[in-house]
Coordinates of C-alpha atoms and ligand atoms in Angstrom, one line a residue:
Chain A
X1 CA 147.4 79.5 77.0
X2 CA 146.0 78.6 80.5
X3 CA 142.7 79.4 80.6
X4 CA 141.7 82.2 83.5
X5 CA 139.6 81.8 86.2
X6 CA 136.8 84.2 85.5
X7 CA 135.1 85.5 88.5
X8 CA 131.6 84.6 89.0
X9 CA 130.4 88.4 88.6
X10 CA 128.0 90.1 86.7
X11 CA 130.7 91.6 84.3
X12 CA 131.7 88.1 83.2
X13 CA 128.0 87.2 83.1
X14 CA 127.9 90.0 80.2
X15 CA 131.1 88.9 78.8
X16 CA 129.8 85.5 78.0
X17 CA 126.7 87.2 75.9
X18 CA 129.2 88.6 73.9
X19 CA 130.5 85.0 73.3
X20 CA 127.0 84.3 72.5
X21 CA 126.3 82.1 76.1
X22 CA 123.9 82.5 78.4
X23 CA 125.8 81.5 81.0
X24 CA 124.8 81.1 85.5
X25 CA 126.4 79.8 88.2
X26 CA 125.9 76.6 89.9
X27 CA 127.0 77.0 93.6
X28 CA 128.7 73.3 94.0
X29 CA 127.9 72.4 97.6
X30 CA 124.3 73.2 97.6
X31 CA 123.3 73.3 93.8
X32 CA 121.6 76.3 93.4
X33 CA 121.9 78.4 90.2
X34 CA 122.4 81.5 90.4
X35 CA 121.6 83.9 87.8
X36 CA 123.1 86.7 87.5
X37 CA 126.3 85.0 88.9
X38 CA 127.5 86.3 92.4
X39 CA 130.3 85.6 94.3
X40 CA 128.7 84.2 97.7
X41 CA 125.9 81.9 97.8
X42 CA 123.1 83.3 99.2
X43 CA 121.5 80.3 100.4
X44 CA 124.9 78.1 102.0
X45 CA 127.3 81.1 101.7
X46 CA 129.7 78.8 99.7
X47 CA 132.0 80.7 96.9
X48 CA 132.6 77.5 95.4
X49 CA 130.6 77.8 92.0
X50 CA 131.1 76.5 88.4
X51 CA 129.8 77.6 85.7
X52 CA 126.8 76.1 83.4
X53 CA 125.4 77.0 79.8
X54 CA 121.6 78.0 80.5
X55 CA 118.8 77.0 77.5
X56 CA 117.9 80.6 76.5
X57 CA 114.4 79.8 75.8
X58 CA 111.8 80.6 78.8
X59 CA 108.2 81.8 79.1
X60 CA 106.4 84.8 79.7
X61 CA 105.7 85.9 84.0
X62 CA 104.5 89.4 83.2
X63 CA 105.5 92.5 80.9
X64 CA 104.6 96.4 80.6
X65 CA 104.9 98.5 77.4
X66 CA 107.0 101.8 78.5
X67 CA 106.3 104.6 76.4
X68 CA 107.9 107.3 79.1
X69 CA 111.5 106.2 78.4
X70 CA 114.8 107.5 79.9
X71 CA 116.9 109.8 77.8
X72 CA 119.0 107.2 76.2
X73 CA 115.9 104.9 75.3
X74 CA 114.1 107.8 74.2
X75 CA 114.4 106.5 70.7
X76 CA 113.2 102.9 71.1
X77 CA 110.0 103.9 73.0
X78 CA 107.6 102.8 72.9
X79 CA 109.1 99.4 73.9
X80 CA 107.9 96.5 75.5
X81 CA 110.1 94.4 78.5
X82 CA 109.1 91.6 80.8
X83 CA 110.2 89.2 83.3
X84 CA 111.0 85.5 81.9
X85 CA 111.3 82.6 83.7
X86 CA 113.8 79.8 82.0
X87 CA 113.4 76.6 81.2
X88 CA 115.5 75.7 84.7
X89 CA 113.5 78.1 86.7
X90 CA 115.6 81.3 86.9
X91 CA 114.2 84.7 86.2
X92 CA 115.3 87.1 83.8
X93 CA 114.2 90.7 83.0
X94 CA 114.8 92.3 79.5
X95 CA 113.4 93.7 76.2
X96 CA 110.5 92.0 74.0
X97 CA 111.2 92.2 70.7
X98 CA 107.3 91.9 69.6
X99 CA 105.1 94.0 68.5
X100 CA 102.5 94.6 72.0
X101 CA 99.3 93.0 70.4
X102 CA 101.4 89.9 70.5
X103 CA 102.9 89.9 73.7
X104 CA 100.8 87.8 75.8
X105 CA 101.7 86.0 79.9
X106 CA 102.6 82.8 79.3
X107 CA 104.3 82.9 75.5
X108 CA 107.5 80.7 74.4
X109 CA 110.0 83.2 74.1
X110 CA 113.5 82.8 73.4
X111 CA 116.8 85.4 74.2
X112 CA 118.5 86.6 71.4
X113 CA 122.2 88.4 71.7
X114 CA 122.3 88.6 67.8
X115 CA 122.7 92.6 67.8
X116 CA 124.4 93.1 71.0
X117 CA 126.3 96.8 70.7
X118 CA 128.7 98.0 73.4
X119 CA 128.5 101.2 74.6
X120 CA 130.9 104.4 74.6
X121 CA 130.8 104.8 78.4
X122 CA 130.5 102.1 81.8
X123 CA 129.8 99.4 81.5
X124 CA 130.8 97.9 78.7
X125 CA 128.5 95.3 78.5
X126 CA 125.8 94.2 75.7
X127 CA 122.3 94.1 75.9
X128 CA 120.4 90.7 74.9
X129 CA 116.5 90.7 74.6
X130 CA 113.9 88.4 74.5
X131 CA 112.0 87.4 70.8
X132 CA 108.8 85.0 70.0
X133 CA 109.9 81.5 70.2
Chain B
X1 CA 106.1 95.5 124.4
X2 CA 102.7 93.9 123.4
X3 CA 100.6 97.3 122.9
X4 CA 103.2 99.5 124.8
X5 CA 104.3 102.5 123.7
X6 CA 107.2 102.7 122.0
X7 CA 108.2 106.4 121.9
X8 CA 105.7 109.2 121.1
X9 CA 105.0 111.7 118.9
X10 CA 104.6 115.3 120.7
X11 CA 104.9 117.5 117.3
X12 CA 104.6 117.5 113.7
X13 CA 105.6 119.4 110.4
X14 CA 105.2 119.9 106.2
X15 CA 106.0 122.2 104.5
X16 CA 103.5 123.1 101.9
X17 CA 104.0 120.1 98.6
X18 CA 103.8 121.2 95.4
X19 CA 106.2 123.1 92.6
X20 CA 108.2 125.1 95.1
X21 CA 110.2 127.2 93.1
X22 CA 113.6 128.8 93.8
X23 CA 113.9 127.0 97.1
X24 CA 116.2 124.7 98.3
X25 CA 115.7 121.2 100.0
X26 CA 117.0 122.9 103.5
X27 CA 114.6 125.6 103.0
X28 CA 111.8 123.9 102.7
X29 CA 112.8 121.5 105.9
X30 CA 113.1 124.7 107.5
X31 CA 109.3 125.4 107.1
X32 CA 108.4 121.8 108.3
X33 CA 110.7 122.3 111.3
X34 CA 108.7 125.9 111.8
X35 CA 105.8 124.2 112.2
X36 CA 106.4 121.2 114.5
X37 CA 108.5 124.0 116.9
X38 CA 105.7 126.4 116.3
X39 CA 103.4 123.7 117.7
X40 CA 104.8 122.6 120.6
X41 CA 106.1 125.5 122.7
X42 CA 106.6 123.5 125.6
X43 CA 109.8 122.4 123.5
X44 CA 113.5 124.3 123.5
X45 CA 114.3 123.2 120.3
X46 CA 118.1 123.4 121.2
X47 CA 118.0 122.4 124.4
X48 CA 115.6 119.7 124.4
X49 CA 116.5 118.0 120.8
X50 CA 119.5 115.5 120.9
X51 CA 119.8 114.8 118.0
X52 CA 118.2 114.1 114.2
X53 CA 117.5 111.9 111.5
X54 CA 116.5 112.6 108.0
X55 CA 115.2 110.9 105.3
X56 CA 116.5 112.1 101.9
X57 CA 117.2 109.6 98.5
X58 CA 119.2 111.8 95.6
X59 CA 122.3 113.9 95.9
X60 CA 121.4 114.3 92.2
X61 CA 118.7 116.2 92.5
X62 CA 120.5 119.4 93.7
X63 CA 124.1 118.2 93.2
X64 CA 124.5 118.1 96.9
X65 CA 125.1 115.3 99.8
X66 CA 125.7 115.9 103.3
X67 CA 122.1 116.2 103.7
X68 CA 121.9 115.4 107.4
X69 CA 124.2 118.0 108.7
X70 CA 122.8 120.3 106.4
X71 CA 119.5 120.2 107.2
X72 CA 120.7 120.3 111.0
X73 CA 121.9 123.7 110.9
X74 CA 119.3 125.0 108.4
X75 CA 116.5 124.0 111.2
X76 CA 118.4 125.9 113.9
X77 CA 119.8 122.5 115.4
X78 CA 123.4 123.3 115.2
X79 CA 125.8 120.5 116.5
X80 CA 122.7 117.7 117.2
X81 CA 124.6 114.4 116.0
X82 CA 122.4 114.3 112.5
X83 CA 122.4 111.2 110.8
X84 CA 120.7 111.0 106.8
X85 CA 118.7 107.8 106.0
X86 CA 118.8 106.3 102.3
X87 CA 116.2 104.3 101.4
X88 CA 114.7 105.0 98.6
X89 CA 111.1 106.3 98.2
X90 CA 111.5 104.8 102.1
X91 CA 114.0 106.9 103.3
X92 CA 112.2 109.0 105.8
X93 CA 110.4 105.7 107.1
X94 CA 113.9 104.1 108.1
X95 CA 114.6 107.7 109.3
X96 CA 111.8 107.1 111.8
X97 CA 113.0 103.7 112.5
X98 CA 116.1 104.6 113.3
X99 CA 115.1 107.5 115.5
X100 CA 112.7 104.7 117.5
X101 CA 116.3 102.6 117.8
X102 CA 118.0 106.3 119.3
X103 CA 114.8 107.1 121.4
X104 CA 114.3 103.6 123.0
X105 CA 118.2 102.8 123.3
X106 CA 118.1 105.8 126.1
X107 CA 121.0 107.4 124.0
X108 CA 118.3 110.3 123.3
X109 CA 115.3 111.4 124.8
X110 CA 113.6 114.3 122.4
X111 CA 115.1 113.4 119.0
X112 CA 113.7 115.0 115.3
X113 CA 112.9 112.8 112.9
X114 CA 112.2 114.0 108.9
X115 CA 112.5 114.4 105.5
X116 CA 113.2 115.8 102.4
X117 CA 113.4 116.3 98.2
X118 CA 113.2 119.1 95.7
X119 CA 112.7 117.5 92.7
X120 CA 110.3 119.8 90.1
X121 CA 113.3 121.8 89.2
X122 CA 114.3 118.7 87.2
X123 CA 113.1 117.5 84.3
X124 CA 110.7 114.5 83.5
X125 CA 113.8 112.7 81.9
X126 CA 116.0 113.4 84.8
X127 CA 113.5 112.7 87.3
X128 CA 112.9 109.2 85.6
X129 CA 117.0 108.3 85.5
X130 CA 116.9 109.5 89.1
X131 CA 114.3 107.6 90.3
X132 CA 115.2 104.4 88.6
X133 CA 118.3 104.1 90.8
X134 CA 116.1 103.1 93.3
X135 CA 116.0 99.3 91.2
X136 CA 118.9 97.2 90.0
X137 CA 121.5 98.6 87.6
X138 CA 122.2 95.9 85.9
X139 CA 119.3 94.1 84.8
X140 CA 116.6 96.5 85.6
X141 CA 118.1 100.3 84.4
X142 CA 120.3 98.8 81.5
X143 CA 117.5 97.2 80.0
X144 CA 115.1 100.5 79.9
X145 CA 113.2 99.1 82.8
X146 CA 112.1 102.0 84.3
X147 CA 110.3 102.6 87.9
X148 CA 106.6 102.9 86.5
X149 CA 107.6 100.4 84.5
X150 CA 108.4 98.3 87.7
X151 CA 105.1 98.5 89.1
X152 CA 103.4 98.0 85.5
X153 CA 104.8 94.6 85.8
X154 CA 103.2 94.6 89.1
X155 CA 99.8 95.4 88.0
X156 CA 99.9 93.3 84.4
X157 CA 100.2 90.4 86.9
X158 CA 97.6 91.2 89.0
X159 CA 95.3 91.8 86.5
X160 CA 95.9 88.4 85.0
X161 CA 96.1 86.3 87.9
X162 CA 92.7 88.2 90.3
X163 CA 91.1 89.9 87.1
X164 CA 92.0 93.6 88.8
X165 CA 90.6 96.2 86.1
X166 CA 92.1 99.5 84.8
X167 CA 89.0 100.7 86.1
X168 CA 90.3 99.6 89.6
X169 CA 93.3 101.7 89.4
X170 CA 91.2 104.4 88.4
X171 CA 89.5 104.5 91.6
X172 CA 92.4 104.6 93.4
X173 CA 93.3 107.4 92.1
X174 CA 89.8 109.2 91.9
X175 CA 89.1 108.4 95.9
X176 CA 92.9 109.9 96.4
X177 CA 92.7 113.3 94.2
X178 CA 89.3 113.8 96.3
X179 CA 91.1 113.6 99.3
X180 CA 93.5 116.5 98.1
X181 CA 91.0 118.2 97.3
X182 CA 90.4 118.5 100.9
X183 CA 94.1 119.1 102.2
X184 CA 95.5 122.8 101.6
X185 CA 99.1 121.5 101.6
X186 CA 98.3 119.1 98.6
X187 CA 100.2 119.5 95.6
X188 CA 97.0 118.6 93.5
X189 CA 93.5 119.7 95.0
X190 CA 91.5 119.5 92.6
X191 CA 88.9 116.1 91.8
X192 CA 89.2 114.2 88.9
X193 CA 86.8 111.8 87.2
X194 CA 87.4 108.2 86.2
X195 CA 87.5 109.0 82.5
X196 CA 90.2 111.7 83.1
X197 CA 92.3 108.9 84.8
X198 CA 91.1 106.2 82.4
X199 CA 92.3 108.6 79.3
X200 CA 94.7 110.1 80.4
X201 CA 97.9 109.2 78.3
X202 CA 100.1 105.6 79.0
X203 CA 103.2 106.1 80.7
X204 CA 104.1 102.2 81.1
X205 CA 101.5 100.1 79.7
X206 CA 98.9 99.6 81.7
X207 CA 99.9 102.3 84.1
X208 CA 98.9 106.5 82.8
X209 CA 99.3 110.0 83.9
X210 CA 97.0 109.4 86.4
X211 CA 97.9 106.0 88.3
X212 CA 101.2 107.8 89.0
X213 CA 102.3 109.6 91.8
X214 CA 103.1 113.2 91.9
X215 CA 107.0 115.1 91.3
X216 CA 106.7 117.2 94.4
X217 CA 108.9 119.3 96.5
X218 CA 108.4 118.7 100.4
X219 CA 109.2 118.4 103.8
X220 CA 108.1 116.3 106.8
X221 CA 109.0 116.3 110.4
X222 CA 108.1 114.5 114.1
X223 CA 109.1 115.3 117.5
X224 CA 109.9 112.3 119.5
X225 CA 110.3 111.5 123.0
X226 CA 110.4 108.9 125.3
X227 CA 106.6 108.0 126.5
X228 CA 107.2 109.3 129.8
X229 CA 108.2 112.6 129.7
X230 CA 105.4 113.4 126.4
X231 CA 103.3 114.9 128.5
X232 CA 106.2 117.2 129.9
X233 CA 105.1 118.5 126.1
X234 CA 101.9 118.2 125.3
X235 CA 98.6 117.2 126.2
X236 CA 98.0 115.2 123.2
X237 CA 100.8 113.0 122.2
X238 CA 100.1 109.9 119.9
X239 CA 101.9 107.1 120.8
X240 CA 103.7 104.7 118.3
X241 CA 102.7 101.0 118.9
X242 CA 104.4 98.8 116.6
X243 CA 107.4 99.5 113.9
X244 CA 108.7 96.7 111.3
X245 CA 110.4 97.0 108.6
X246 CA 111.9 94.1 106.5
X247 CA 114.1 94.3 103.0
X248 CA 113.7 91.8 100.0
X249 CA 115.7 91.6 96.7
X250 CA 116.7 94.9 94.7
X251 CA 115.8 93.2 91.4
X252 CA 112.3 93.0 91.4
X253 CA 112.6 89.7 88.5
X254 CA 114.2 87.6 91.6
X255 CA 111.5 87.5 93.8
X256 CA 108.7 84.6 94.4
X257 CA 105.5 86.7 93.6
X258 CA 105.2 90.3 91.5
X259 CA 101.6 90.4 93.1
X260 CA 102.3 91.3 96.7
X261 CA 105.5 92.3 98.1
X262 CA 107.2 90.3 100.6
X263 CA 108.8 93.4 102.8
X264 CA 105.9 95.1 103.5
X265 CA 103.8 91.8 104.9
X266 CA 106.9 91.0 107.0
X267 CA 107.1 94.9 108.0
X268 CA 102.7 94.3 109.0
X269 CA 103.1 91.1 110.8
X270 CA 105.7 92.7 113.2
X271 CA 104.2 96.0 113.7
X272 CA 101.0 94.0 114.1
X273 CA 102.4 92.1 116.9
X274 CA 104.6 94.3 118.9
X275 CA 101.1 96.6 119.1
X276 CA 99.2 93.9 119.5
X277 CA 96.5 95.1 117.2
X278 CA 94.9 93.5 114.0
X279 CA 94.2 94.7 110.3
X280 CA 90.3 95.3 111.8
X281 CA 91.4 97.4 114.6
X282 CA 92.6 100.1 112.3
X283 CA 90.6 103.4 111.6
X284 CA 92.8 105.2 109.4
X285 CA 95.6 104.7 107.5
X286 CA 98.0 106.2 105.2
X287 CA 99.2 103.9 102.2
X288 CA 102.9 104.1 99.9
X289 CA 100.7 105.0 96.6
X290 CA 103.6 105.7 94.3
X291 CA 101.3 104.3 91.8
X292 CA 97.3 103.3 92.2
X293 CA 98.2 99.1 91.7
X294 CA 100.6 99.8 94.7
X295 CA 98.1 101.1 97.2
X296 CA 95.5 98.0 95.9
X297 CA 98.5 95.6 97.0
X298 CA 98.7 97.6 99.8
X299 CA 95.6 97.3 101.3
X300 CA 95.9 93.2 100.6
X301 CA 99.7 93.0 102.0
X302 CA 98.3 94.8 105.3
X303 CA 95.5 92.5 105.7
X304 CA 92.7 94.9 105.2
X305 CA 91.3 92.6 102.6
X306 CA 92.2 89.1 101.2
X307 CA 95.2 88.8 98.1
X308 CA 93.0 89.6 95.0
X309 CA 90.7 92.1 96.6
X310 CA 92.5 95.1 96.6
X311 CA 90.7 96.3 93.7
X312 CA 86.9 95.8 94.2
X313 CA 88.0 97.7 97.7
X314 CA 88.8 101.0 96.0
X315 CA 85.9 100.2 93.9
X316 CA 83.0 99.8 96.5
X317 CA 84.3 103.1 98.6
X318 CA 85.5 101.9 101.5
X319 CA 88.4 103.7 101.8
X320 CA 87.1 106.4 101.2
X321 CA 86.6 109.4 103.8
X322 CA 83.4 107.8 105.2
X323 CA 84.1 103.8 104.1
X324 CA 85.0 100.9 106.3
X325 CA 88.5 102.1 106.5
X326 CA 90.1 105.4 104.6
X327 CA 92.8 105.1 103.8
X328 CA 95.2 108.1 101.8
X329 CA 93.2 110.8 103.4
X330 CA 95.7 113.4 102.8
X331 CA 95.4 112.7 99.7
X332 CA 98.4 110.4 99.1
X333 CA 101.3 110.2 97.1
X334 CA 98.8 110.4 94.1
X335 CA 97.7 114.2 94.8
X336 CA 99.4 115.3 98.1
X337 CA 102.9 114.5 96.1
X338 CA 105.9 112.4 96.6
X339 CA 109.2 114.3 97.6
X340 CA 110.3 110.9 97.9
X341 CA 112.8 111.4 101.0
X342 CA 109.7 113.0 103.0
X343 CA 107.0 110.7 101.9
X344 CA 107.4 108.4 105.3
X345 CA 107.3 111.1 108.2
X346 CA 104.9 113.0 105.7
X347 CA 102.5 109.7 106.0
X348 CA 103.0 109.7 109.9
X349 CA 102.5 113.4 110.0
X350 CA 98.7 113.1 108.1
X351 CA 98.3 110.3 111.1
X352 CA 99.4 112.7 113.6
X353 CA 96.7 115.1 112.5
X354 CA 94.1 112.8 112.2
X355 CA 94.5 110.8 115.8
X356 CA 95.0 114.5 117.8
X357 CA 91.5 115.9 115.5
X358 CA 93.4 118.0 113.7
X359 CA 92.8 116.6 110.3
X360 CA 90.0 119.6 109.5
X361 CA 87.7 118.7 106.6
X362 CA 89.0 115.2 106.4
X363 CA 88.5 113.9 109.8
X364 CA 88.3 110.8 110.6
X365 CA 86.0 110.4 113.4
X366 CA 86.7 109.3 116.5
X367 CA 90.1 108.4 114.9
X368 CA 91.9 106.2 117.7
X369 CA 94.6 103.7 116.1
X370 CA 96.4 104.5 112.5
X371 CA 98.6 102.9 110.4
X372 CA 101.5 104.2 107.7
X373 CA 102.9 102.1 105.2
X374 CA 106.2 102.9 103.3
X375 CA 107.7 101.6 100.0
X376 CA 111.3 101.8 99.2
X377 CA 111.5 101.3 95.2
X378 CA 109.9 98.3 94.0
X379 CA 109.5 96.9 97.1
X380 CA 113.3 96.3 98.5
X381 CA 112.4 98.3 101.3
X382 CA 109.1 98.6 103.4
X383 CA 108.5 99.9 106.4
X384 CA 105.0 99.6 108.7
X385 CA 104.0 101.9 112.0
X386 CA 101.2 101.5 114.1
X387 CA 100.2 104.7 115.9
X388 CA 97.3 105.1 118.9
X389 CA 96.1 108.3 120.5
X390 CA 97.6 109.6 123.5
Ligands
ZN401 ZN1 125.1 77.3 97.9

């Protein structure tokens, strides 16, 4: 089977964590990498990307524990996310699966997709989060 | 333009902020409108206006869209072109941009310039998924990131990079609820201590009750007109000097620093220039304190201290009603309230009061050049006006 071009979108970006890839774009005429994928460079407005497997593991910018949570977190609060930059430079927000005492700027952590459930309603798309490295 | 008037302000409204109950977002911009007609009777409302601009961010709130012609015909302005202005928590501030582009584009000479949100009827939960569209869907919302959450990252790094203090934020939001105290349409005027804000209970880590702002139902309004036929008006116009505004990535992750944003020091340095005024020259101003940290990177973003010292500023008084340079002295977002759409002509209306001495028990004295600051979101949107008295 011919394999399909898959648009450089943020739908395909969550179709690859469901493959278990952490996956960005690398915009070939001026080599930035984008993450989440988009489909015009922002910096040389070339659409002429390819893709490239990212090393999930990253470190610790900042974080917040939210214990006022939106209806459908409700039930996981209260939760702890963060921002994360990788090991290539990119920057990533998401859920800290650590207990707050432990969470500290500047920690090795590492993104997991191991329990990533799709939901009923749009988007269909899985969640990954962030664990102790 | 160095220092030139841009357009000018010849009348102001708000509505009362607070839990307004069984009315509707175009009734309560009707009372604004009241009040800046009411206040200006050399004005023919529908004669003289040419057209308006309003500031308003959900549809969700009262399942209804449409907002501009809506809240033209609800303020007795029938057929003015009306144009609504999505910007988030900044909508009314692009409001007034845009009605600075109609005004000085000669397209209109008297235009109204406002806005508007009921929001109390909601609840908490709603409120919270409402206000979170203001930050990216799909890496923000989907991963329970909510918006006091945003601005918790915001103050988590500023604590660990300048050693700000949770007593800091405290201050912020002492200094501000003192300030309500002293403005009748406040939604919250009563004082609070540090230890009320300091225990009062965590919404997002390191962020509680009390370092965010109020749900509030509000309006806001200005009359502007060219500066050379104010005075055709009123004897008191206040002039506005210098308007930037600048936009910076949705996702709050992408960008370079979570300890300053980027918008709002673009949105200074041009408003700065075009009035040709510095952060020294200002004697009042009123800041986008949708939470405490965001007024202390307020006050470093617009200059009025260096990056880091946001917090010992709150701390030492001085802006407080009587410091160096008060700033919030309606009380803020903190304790006047936040209907988000009417937040940025709400901020210029406060500045409208003080520079004409109309600001009553918190005067500002001998008031001469002010300054509002608006936030869309987490910082996507800011938007910076420099006003001087007439
Ligand atoms: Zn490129």
């Amino acid at each position: 089977m011919a394999e399909q071009i898959q648009a450089f979108t943020i739908e395909q970006f969550y179709k690859h964590l469901l493959q278990g890839k952490l996956m960005g774009a690398k915009c070939r005429k001026c080599g930035k990498v984008h993450l989440p994928p988009r489909p015009l460079c922002d910096s040389c407005f070339s659409k002429d990307f390819e893709w490239i497997e990212l090393s999930p593991k990253g470190k610790l910018l900042t974080y917040t524990v939210i214990h006022v949570a939106p209806s459908q977190f409700q039930g996981m609060a209260p939760y702890a996310v963060g921002i994360v930059q990788l090991e290539n430079g990119v920057k990533i927000p998401g859920m800290i699966r650590a207990s707050p005492e432990h969470i500290k700027i500047g920690m090795p952590l590492t993104m997991d997709f191991g329990t990533c459930a799709a939901t009923q309603q749009w988007p269909q798309w899985p969640r990954y989060f962030f664990k102790p490295a | 333009m160095k220092g030139k008037p841009l357009v000018s302000i010849v009348s102001a409204g708000l509505s009362k902020f607070g839990k307004l109950e069984g009315l509707y977002a175009r009734e309560i911009f009707a009372e604004a409108a009241k009040e800046a007609f009411d206040r200006c009777p050399n004005l023919n409302p529908k004669k003289d206006i040419q057209a308006l601009f309003i500031g308003h961010m959900g549809e969700s709130y009262e399942h209804q869209g449409h907002t501009g012609a809506t809240m033209a015909e609800w303020a007795g302005l029938l057929h003015v072109p009306a144009t609504r202005t999505e910007a988030a928590c900044a909508s009314s501030g692009a409001a007034l941009r845009a009605a600075i582009y109609a005004v000085l584009s000669g397209l209109a000479d008297v235009v109204m310039v406002g806005g508007v949100e009921k929001m109390t009827h909601r609840s908490t939960a709603e409120v919270t998924e409402y206000l979170a569209m203001a930050s990216d869907y799909p890496f923000e919302q989907w991963h329970g990131i909510t918006f006091p959450g945003l601005y918790a990252l915001m103050a988590t790094a500023h604590m660990h990079k300048y050693g700000t203090t949770e007593k800091q934020l405290a201050a912020v939001a002492v200094k501000n609820h003192y300030h309500g105290s002293l403005n009748p349409k406040a939604h919250m005027q009563k004082e609070i201590t540090p230890e009320n804000a300091l225990s009062s209970r965590v919404i997002a880590w390191p962020l509680k009750l009390y370092d965010c702002s109020l749900i509030t139902d509000g309006a806001s309004c200005l009359i502007l007109t060219k500066p050379e036929l104010a005075k055709k008006y009123t004897d008191t116009p206040v002039h506005i000097i210098g308007s930037g505004q600048a936009s910076d990535t949705i996702g709050l992750y992408e960008r370079e620093s979570f300890t300053s944003l980027a918008a709002a020091r673009l949105a200074a340095k041009k408003a700065y220039e075009m009035a040709d005024v510095k952060p020294e020259n200002i004697d009042v101003a009123e800041v986008h304190d949708c939470f405490t940290i965001a007024e202390i990177i307020a006050y470093e973003d617009l200059g009025f201290c260096k990056p880091g010292g946001g917090g010992q500023l709150a701390e030492k008084g001085e802006t407080k009603l009587g410091g160096r340079i008060p700033v919030n002295t309606s009380g803020g977002l903190k304790a006047k309230g936040h209907p988000v759409g009417a937040t940025g002509t709400g901020q210029a209306y406060e500045i409208f009061l003080q520079l004409t001495r109309q600001a009553d028990k918190r005067q500002v004295k001998n008031a001469e050049i002010g300054l509002t600051h608006n936030v869309g979101g987490s910082g996507a949107t800011a938007t910076v006006h420099i006003y001087r008295r007439g």
